[in-house]
PDB file of C-alpha atoms in Angstrom:
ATOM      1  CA  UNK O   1       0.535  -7.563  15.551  1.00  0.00           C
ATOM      2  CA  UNK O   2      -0.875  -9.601  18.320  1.00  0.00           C
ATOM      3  CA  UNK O   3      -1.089  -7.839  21.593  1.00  0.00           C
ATOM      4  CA  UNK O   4       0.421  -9.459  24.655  1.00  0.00           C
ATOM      5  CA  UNK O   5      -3.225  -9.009  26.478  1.00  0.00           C
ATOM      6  CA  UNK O   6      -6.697  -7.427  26.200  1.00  0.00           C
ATOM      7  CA  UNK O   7      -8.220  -7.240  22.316  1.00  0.00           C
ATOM      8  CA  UNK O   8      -8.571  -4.562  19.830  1.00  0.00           C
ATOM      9  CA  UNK O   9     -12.057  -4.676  17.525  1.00  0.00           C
ATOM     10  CA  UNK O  10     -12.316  -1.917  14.763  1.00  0.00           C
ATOM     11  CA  UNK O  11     -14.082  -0.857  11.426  1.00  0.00           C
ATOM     12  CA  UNK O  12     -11.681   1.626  10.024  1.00  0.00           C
ATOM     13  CA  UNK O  13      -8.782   1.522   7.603  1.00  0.00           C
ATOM     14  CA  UNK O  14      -5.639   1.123  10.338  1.00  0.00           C
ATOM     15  CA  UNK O  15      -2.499   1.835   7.905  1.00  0.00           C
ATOM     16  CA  UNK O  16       1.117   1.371  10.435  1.00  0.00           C
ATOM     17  CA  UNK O  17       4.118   2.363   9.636  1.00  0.00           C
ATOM     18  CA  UNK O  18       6.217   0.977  12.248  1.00  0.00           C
ATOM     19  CA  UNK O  19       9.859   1.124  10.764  1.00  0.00           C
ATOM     20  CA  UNK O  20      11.964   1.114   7.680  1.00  0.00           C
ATOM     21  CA  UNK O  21      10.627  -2.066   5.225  1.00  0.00           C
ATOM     22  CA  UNK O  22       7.645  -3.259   7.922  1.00  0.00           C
ATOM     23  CA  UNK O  23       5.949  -5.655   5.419  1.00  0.00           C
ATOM     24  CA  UNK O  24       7.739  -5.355   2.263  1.00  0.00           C
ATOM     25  CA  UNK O  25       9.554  -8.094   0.841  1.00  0.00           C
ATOM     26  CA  UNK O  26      13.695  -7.323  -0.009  1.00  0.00           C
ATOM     27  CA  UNK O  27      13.698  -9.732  -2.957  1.00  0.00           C
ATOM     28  CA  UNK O  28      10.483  -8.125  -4.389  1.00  0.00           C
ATOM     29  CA  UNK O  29      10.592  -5.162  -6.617  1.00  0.00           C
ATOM     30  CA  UNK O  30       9.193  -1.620  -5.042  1.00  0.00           C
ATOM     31  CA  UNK O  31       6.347  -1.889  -7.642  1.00  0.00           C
ATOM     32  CA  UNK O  32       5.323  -5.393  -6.561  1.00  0.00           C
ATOM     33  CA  UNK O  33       6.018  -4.325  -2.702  1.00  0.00           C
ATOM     34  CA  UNK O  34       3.278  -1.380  -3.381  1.00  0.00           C
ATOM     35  CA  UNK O  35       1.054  -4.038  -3.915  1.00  0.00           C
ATOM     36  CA  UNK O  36       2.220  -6.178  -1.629  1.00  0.00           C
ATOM     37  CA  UNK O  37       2.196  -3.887   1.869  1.00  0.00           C
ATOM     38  CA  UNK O  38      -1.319  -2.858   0.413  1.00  0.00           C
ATOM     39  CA  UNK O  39      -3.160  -5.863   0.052  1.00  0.00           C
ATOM     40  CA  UNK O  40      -1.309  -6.544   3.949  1.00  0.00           C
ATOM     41  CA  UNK O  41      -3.285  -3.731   4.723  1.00  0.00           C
ATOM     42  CA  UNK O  42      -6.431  -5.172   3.563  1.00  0.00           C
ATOM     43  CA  UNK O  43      -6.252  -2.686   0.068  1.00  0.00           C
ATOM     44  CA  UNK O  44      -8.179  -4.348  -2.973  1.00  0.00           C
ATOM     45  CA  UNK O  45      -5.591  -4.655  -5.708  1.00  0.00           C
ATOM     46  CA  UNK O  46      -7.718  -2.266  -7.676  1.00  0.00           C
ATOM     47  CA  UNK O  47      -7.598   0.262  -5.461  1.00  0.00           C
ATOM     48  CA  UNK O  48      -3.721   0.510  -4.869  1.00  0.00           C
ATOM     49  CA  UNK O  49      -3.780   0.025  -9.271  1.00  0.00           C
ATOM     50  CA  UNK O  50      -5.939   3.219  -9.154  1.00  0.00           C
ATOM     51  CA  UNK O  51      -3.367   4.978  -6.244  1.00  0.00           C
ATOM     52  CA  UNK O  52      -0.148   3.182  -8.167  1.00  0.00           C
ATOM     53  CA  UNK O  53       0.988   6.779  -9.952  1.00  0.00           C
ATOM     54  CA  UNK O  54       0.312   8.913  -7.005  1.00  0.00           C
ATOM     55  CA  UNK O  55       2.098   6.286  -4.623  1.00  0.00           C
ATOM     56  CA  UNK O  56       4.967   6.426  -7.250  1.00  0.00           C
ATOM     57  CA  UNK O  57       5.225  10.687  -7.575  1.00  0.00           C
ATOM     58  CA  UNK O  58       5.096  11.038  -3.707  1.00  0.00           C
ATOM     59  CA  UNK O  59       7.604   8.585  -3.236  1.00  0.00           C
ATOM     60  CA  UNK O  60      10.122  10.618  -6.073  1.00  0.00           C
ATOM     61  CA  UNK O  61      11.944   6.804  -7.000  1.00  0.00           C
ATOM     62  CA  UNK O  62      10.127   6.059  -9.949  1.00  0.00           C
ATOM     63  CA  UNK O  63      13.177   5.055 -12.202  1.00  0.00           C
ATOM     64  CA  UNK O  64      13.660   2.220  -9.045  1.00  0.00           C
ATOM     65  CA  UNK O  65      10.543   0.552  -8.786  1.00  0.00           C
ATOM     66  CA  UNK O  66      11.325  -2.120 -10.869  1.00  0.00           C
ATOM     67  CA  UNK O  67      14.125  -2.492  -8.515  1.00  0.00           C
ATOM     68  CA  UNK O  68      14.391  -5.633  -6.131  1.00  0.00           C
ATOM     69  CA  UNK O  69      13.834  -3.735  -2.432  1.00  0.00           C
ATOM     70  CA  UNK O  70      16.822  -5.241  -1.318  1.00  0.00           C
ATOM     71  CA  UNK O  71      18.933  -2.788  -3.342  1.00  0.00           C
ATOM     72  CA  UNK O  72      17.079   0.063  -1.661  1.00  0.00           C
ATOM     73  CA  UNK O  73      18.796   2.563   0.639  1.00  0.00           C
ATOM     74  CA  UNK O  74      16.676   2.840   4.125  1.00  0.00           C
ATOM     75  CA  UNK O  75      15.691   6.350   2.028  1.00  0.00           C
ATOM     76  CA  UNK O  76      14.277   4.698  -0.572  1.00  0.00           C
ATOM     77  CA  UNK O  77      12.735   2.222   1.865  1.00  0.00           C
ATOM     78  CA  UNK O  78      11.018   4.454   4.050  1.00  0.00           C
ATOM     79  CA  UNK O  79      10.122   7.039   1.048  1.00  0.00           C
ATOM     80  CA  UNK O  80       7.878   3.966  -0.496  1.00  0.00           C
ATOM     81  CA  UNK O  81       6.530   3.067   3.005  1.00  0.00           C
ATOM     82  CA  UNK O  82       5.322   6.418   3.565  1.00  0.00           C
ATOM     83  CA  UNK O  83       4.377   6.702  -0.122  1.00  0.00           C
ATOM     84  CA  UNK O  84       2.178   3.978   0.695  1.00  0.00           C
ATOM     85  CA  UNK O  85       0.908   4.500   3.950  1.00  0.00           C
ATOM     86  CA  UNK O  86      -0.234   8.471   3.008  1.00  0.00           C
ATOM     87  CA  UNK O  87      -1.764   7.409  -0.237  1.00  0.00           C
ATOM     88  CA  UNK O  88      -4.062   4.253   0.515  1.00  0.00           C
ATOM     89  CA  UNK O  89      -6.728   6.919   2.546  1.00  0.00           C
ATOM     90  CA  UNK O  90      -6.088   5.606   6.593  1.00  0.00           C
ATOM     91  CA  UNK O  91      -8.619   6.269   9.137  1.00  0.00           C
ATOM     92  CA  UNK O  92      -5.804   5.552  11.292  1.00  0.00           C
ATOM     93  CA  UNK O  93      -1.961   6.112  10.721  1.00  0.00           C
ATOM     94  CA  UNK O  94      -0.133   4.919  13.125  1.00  0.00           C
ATOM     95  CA  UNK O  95       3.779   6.404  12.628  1.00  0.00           C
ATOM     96  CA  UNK O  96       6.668   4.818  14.542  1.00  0.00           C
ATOM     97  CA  UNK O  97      10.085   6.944  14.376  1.00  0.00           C
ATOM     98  CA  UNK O  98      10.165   6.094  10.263  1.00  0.00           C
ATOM     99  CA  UNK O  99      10.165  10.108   9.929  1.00  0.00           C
ATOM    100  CA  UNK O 100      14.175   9.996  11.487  1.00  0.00           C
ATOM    101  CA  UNK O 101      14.685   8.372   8.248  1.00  0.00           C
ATOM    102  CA  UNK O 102      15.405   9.831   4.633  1.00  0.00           C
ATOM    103  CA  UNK O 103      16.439  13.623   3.556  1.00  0.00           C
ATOM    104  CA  UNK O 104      14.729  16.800   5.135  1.00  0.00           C
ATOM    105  CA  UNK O 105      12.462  17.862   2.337  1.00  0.00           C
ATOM    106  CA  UNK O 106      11.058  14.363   1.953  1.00  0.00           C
ATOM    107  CA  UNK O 107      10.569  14.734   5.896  1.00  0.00           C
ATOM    108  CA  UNK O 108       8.774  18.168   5.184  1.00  0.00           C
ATOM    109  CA  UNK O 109       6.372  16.641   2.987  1.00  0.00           C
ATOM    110  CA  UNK O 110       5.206  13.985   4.938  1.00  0.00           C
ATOM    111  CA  UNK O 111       4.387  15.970   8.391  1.00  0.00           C
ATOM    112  CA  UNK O 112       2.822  18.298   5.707  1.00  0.00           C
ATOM    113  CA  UNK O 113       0.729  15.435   4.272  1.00  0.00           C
ATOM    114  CA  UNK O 114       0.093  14.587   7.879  1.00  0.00           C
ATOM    115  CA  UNK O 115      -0.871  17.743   8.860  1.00  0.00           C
ATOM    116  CA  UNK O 116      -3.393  18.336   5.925  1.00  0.00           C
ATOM    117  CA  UNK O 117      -4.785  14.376   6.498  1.00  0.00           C
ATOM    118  CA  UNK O 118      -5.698  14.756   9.930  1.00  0.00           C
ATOM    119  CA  UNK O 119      -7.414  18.618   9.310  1.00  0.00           C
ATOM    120  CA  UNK O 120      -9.737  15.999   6.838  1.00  0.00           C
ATOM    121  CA  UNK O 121     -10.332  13.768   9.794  1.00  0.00           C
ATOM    122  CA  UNK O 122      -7.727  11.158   9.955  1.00  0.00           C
ATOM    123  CA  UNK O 123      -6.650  10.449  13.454  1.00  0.00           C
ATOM    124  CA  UNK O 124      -2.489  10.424  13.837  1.00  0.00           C
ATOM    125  CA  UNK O 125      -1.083   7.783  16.602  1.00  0.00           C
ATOM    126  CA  UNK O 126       2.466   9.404  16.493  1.00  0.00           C
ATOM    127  CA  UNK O 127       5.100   7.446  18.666  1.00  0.00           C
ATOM    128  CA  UNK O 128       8.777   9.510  19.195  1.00  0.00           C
ATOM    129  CA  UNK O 129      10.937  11.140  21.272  1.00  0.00           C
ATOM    130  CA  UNK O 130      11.282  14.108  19.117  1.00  0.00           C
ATOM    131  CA  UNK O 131       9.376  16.983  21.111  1.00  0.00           C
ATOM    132  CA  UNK O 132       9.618  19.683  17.974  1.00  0.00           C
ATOM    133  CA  UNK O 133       7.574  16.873  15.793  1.00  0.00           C
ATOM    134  CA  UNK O 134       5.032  15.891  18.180  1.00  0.00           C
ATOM    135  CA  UNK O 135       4.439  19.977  18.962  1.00  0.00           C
ATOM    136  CA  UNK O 136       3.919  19.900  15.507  1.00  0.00           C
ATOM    137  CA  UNK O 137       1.247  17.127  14.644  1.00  0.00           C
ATOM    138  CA  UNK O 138      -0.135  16.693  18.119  1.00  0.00           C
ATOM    139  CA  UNK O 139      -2.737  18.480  19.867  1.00  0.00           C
ATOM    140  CA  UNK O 140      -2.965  15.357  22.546  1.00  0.00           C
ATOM    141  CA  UNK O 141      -0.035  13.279  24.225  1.00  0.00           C
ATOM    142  CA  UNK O 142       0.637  10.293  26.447  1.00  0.00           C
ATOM    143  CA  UNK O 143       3.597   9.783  28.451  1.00  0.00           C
ATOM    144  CA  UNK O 144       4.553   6.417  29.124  1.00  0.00           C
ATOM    145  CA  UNK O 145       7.209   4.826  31.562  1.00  0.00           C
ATOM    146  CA  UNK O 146       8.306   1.081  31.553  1.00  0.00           C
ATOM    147  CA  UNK O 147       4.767   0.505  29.495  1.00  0.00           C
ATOM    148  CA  UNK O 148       2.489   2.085  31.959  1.00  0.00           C
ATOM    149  CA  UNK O 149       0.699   5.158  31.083  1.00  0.00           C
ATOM    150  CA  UNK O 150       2.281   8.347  33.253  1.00  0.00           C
ATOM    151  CA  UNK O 151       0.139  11.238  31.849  1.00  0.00           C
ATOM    152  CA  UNK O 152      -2.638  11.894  28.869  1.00  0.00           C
ATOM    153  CA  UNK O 153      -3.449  15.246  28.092  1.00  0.00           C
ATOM    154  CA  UNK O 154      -2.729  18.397  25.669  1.00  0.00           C
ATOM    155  CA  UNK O 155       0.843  18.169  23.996  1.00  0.00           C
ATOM    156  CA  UNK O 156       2.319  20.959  25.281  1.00  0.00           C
ATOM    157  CA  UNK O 157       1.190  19.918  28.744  1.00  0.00           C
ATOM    158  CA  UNK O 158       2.724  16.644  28.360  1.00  0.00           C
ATOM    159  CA  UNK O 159       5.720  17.184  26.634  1.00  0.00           C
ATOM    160  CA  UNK O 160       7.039  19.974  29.432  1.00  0.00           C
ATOM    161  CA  UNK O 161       6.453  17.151  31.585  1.00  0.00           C
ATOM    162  CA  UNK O 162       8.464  14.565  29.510  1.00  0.00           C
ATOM    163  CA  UNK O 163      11.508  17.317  29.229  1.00  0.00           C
ATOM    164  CA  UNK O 164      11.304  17.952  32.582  1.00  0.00           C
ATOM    165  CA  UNK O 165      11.208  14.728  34.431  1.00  0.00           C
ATOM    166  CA  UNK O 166      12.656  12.872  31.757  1.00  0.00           C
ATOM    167  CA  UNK O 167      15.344  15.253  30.480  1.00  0.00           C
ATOM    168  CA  UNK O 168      16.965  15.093  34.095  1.00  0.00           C
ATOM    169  CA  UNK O 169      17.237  11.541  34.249  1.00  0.00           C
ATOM    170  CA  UNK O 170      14.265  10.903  36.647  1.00  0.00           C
ATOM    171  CA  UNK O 171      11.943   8.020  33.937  1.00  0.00           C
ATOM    172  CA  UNK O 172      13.161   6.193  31.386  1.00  0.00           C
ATOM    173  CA  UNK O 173      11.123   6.954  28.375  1.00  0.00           C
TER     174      UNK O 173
END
């Protein structure tokens, strides 16, 4: 993604997962869509090879991934997304509402994954409206209004601000 000003320069592994099927291909099998979002997210080949199983078991569609994408349920699609995204070792994961997506326990084991990958180190950029799951994975928060930042601190701080103000109507989210 280009952004609309300023510049970003980095070293680490940024992995995004910014909504159902963000850089797979429909008329590509899940198997060649593994290797496809991975090598988008500058992953040798023989590094997602090495990953393919695990990607495969977290994901729990095995019997599918010779599949064309295209016949995938958003489920399926976000379930190989996350597969993905928690597998290929981010510095950075940067998780758009994909999480609203797919059944509970699947849900369960990704915020678990989450939860274990940044107590290793990995730093979480979590974007949602869903107060329970940023309490949950957060220890910081930003509020922002109309793209302008409203208030940066610890979670809990933030969010009773958010539910607050925002709950009643007085900023739009």
């Amino acid at each position: 993604m280009t952004p609309t000003e300023g510049s970003v320069f980095t070293n680490v592994r940024i992995v995004p997962l910014m909504g159902v099927g963000a850089g797979f291909n429909p008329e590509l099998s899940g198997r060649e869509n593994v290797f496809l979002y991975g090598g988008i997210l500058g992953v040798s080949p023989s590094e997602i090879h090495a990953k393919y199983n695990e990607i495969v078991a977290f994901a729990e569609i095995d019997k599918f991934m010779e599949t064309p994408l295209k016949r995938y349920s958003k489920g399926m699609r976000a379930r190989l997304g996350m597969a993905v995204a928690l597998n290929l070792a981010p510095d950075v994961l940067v998780v758009d509402e994909v999480l609203a997506v797919g059944d509970f326990q699947f849900r369960q084991k990704c915020m678990e994954t989450m939860n274990k990958m940044c107590d290793m180190g990995m730093t979480l950029l979590f974007v949602s409206h869903s107060p329970a799951r940023v309490k949950s994975l957060c220890s910081r928060a930003i509020l922002l209004r109309d793209g302008m930042l409203v208030d940066d601190g610890d979670a809990h701080m933030v969010l009773e601000r958010y539910l607050s103000e925002d709950g009643l109507g007085v900023g739009n989210p």
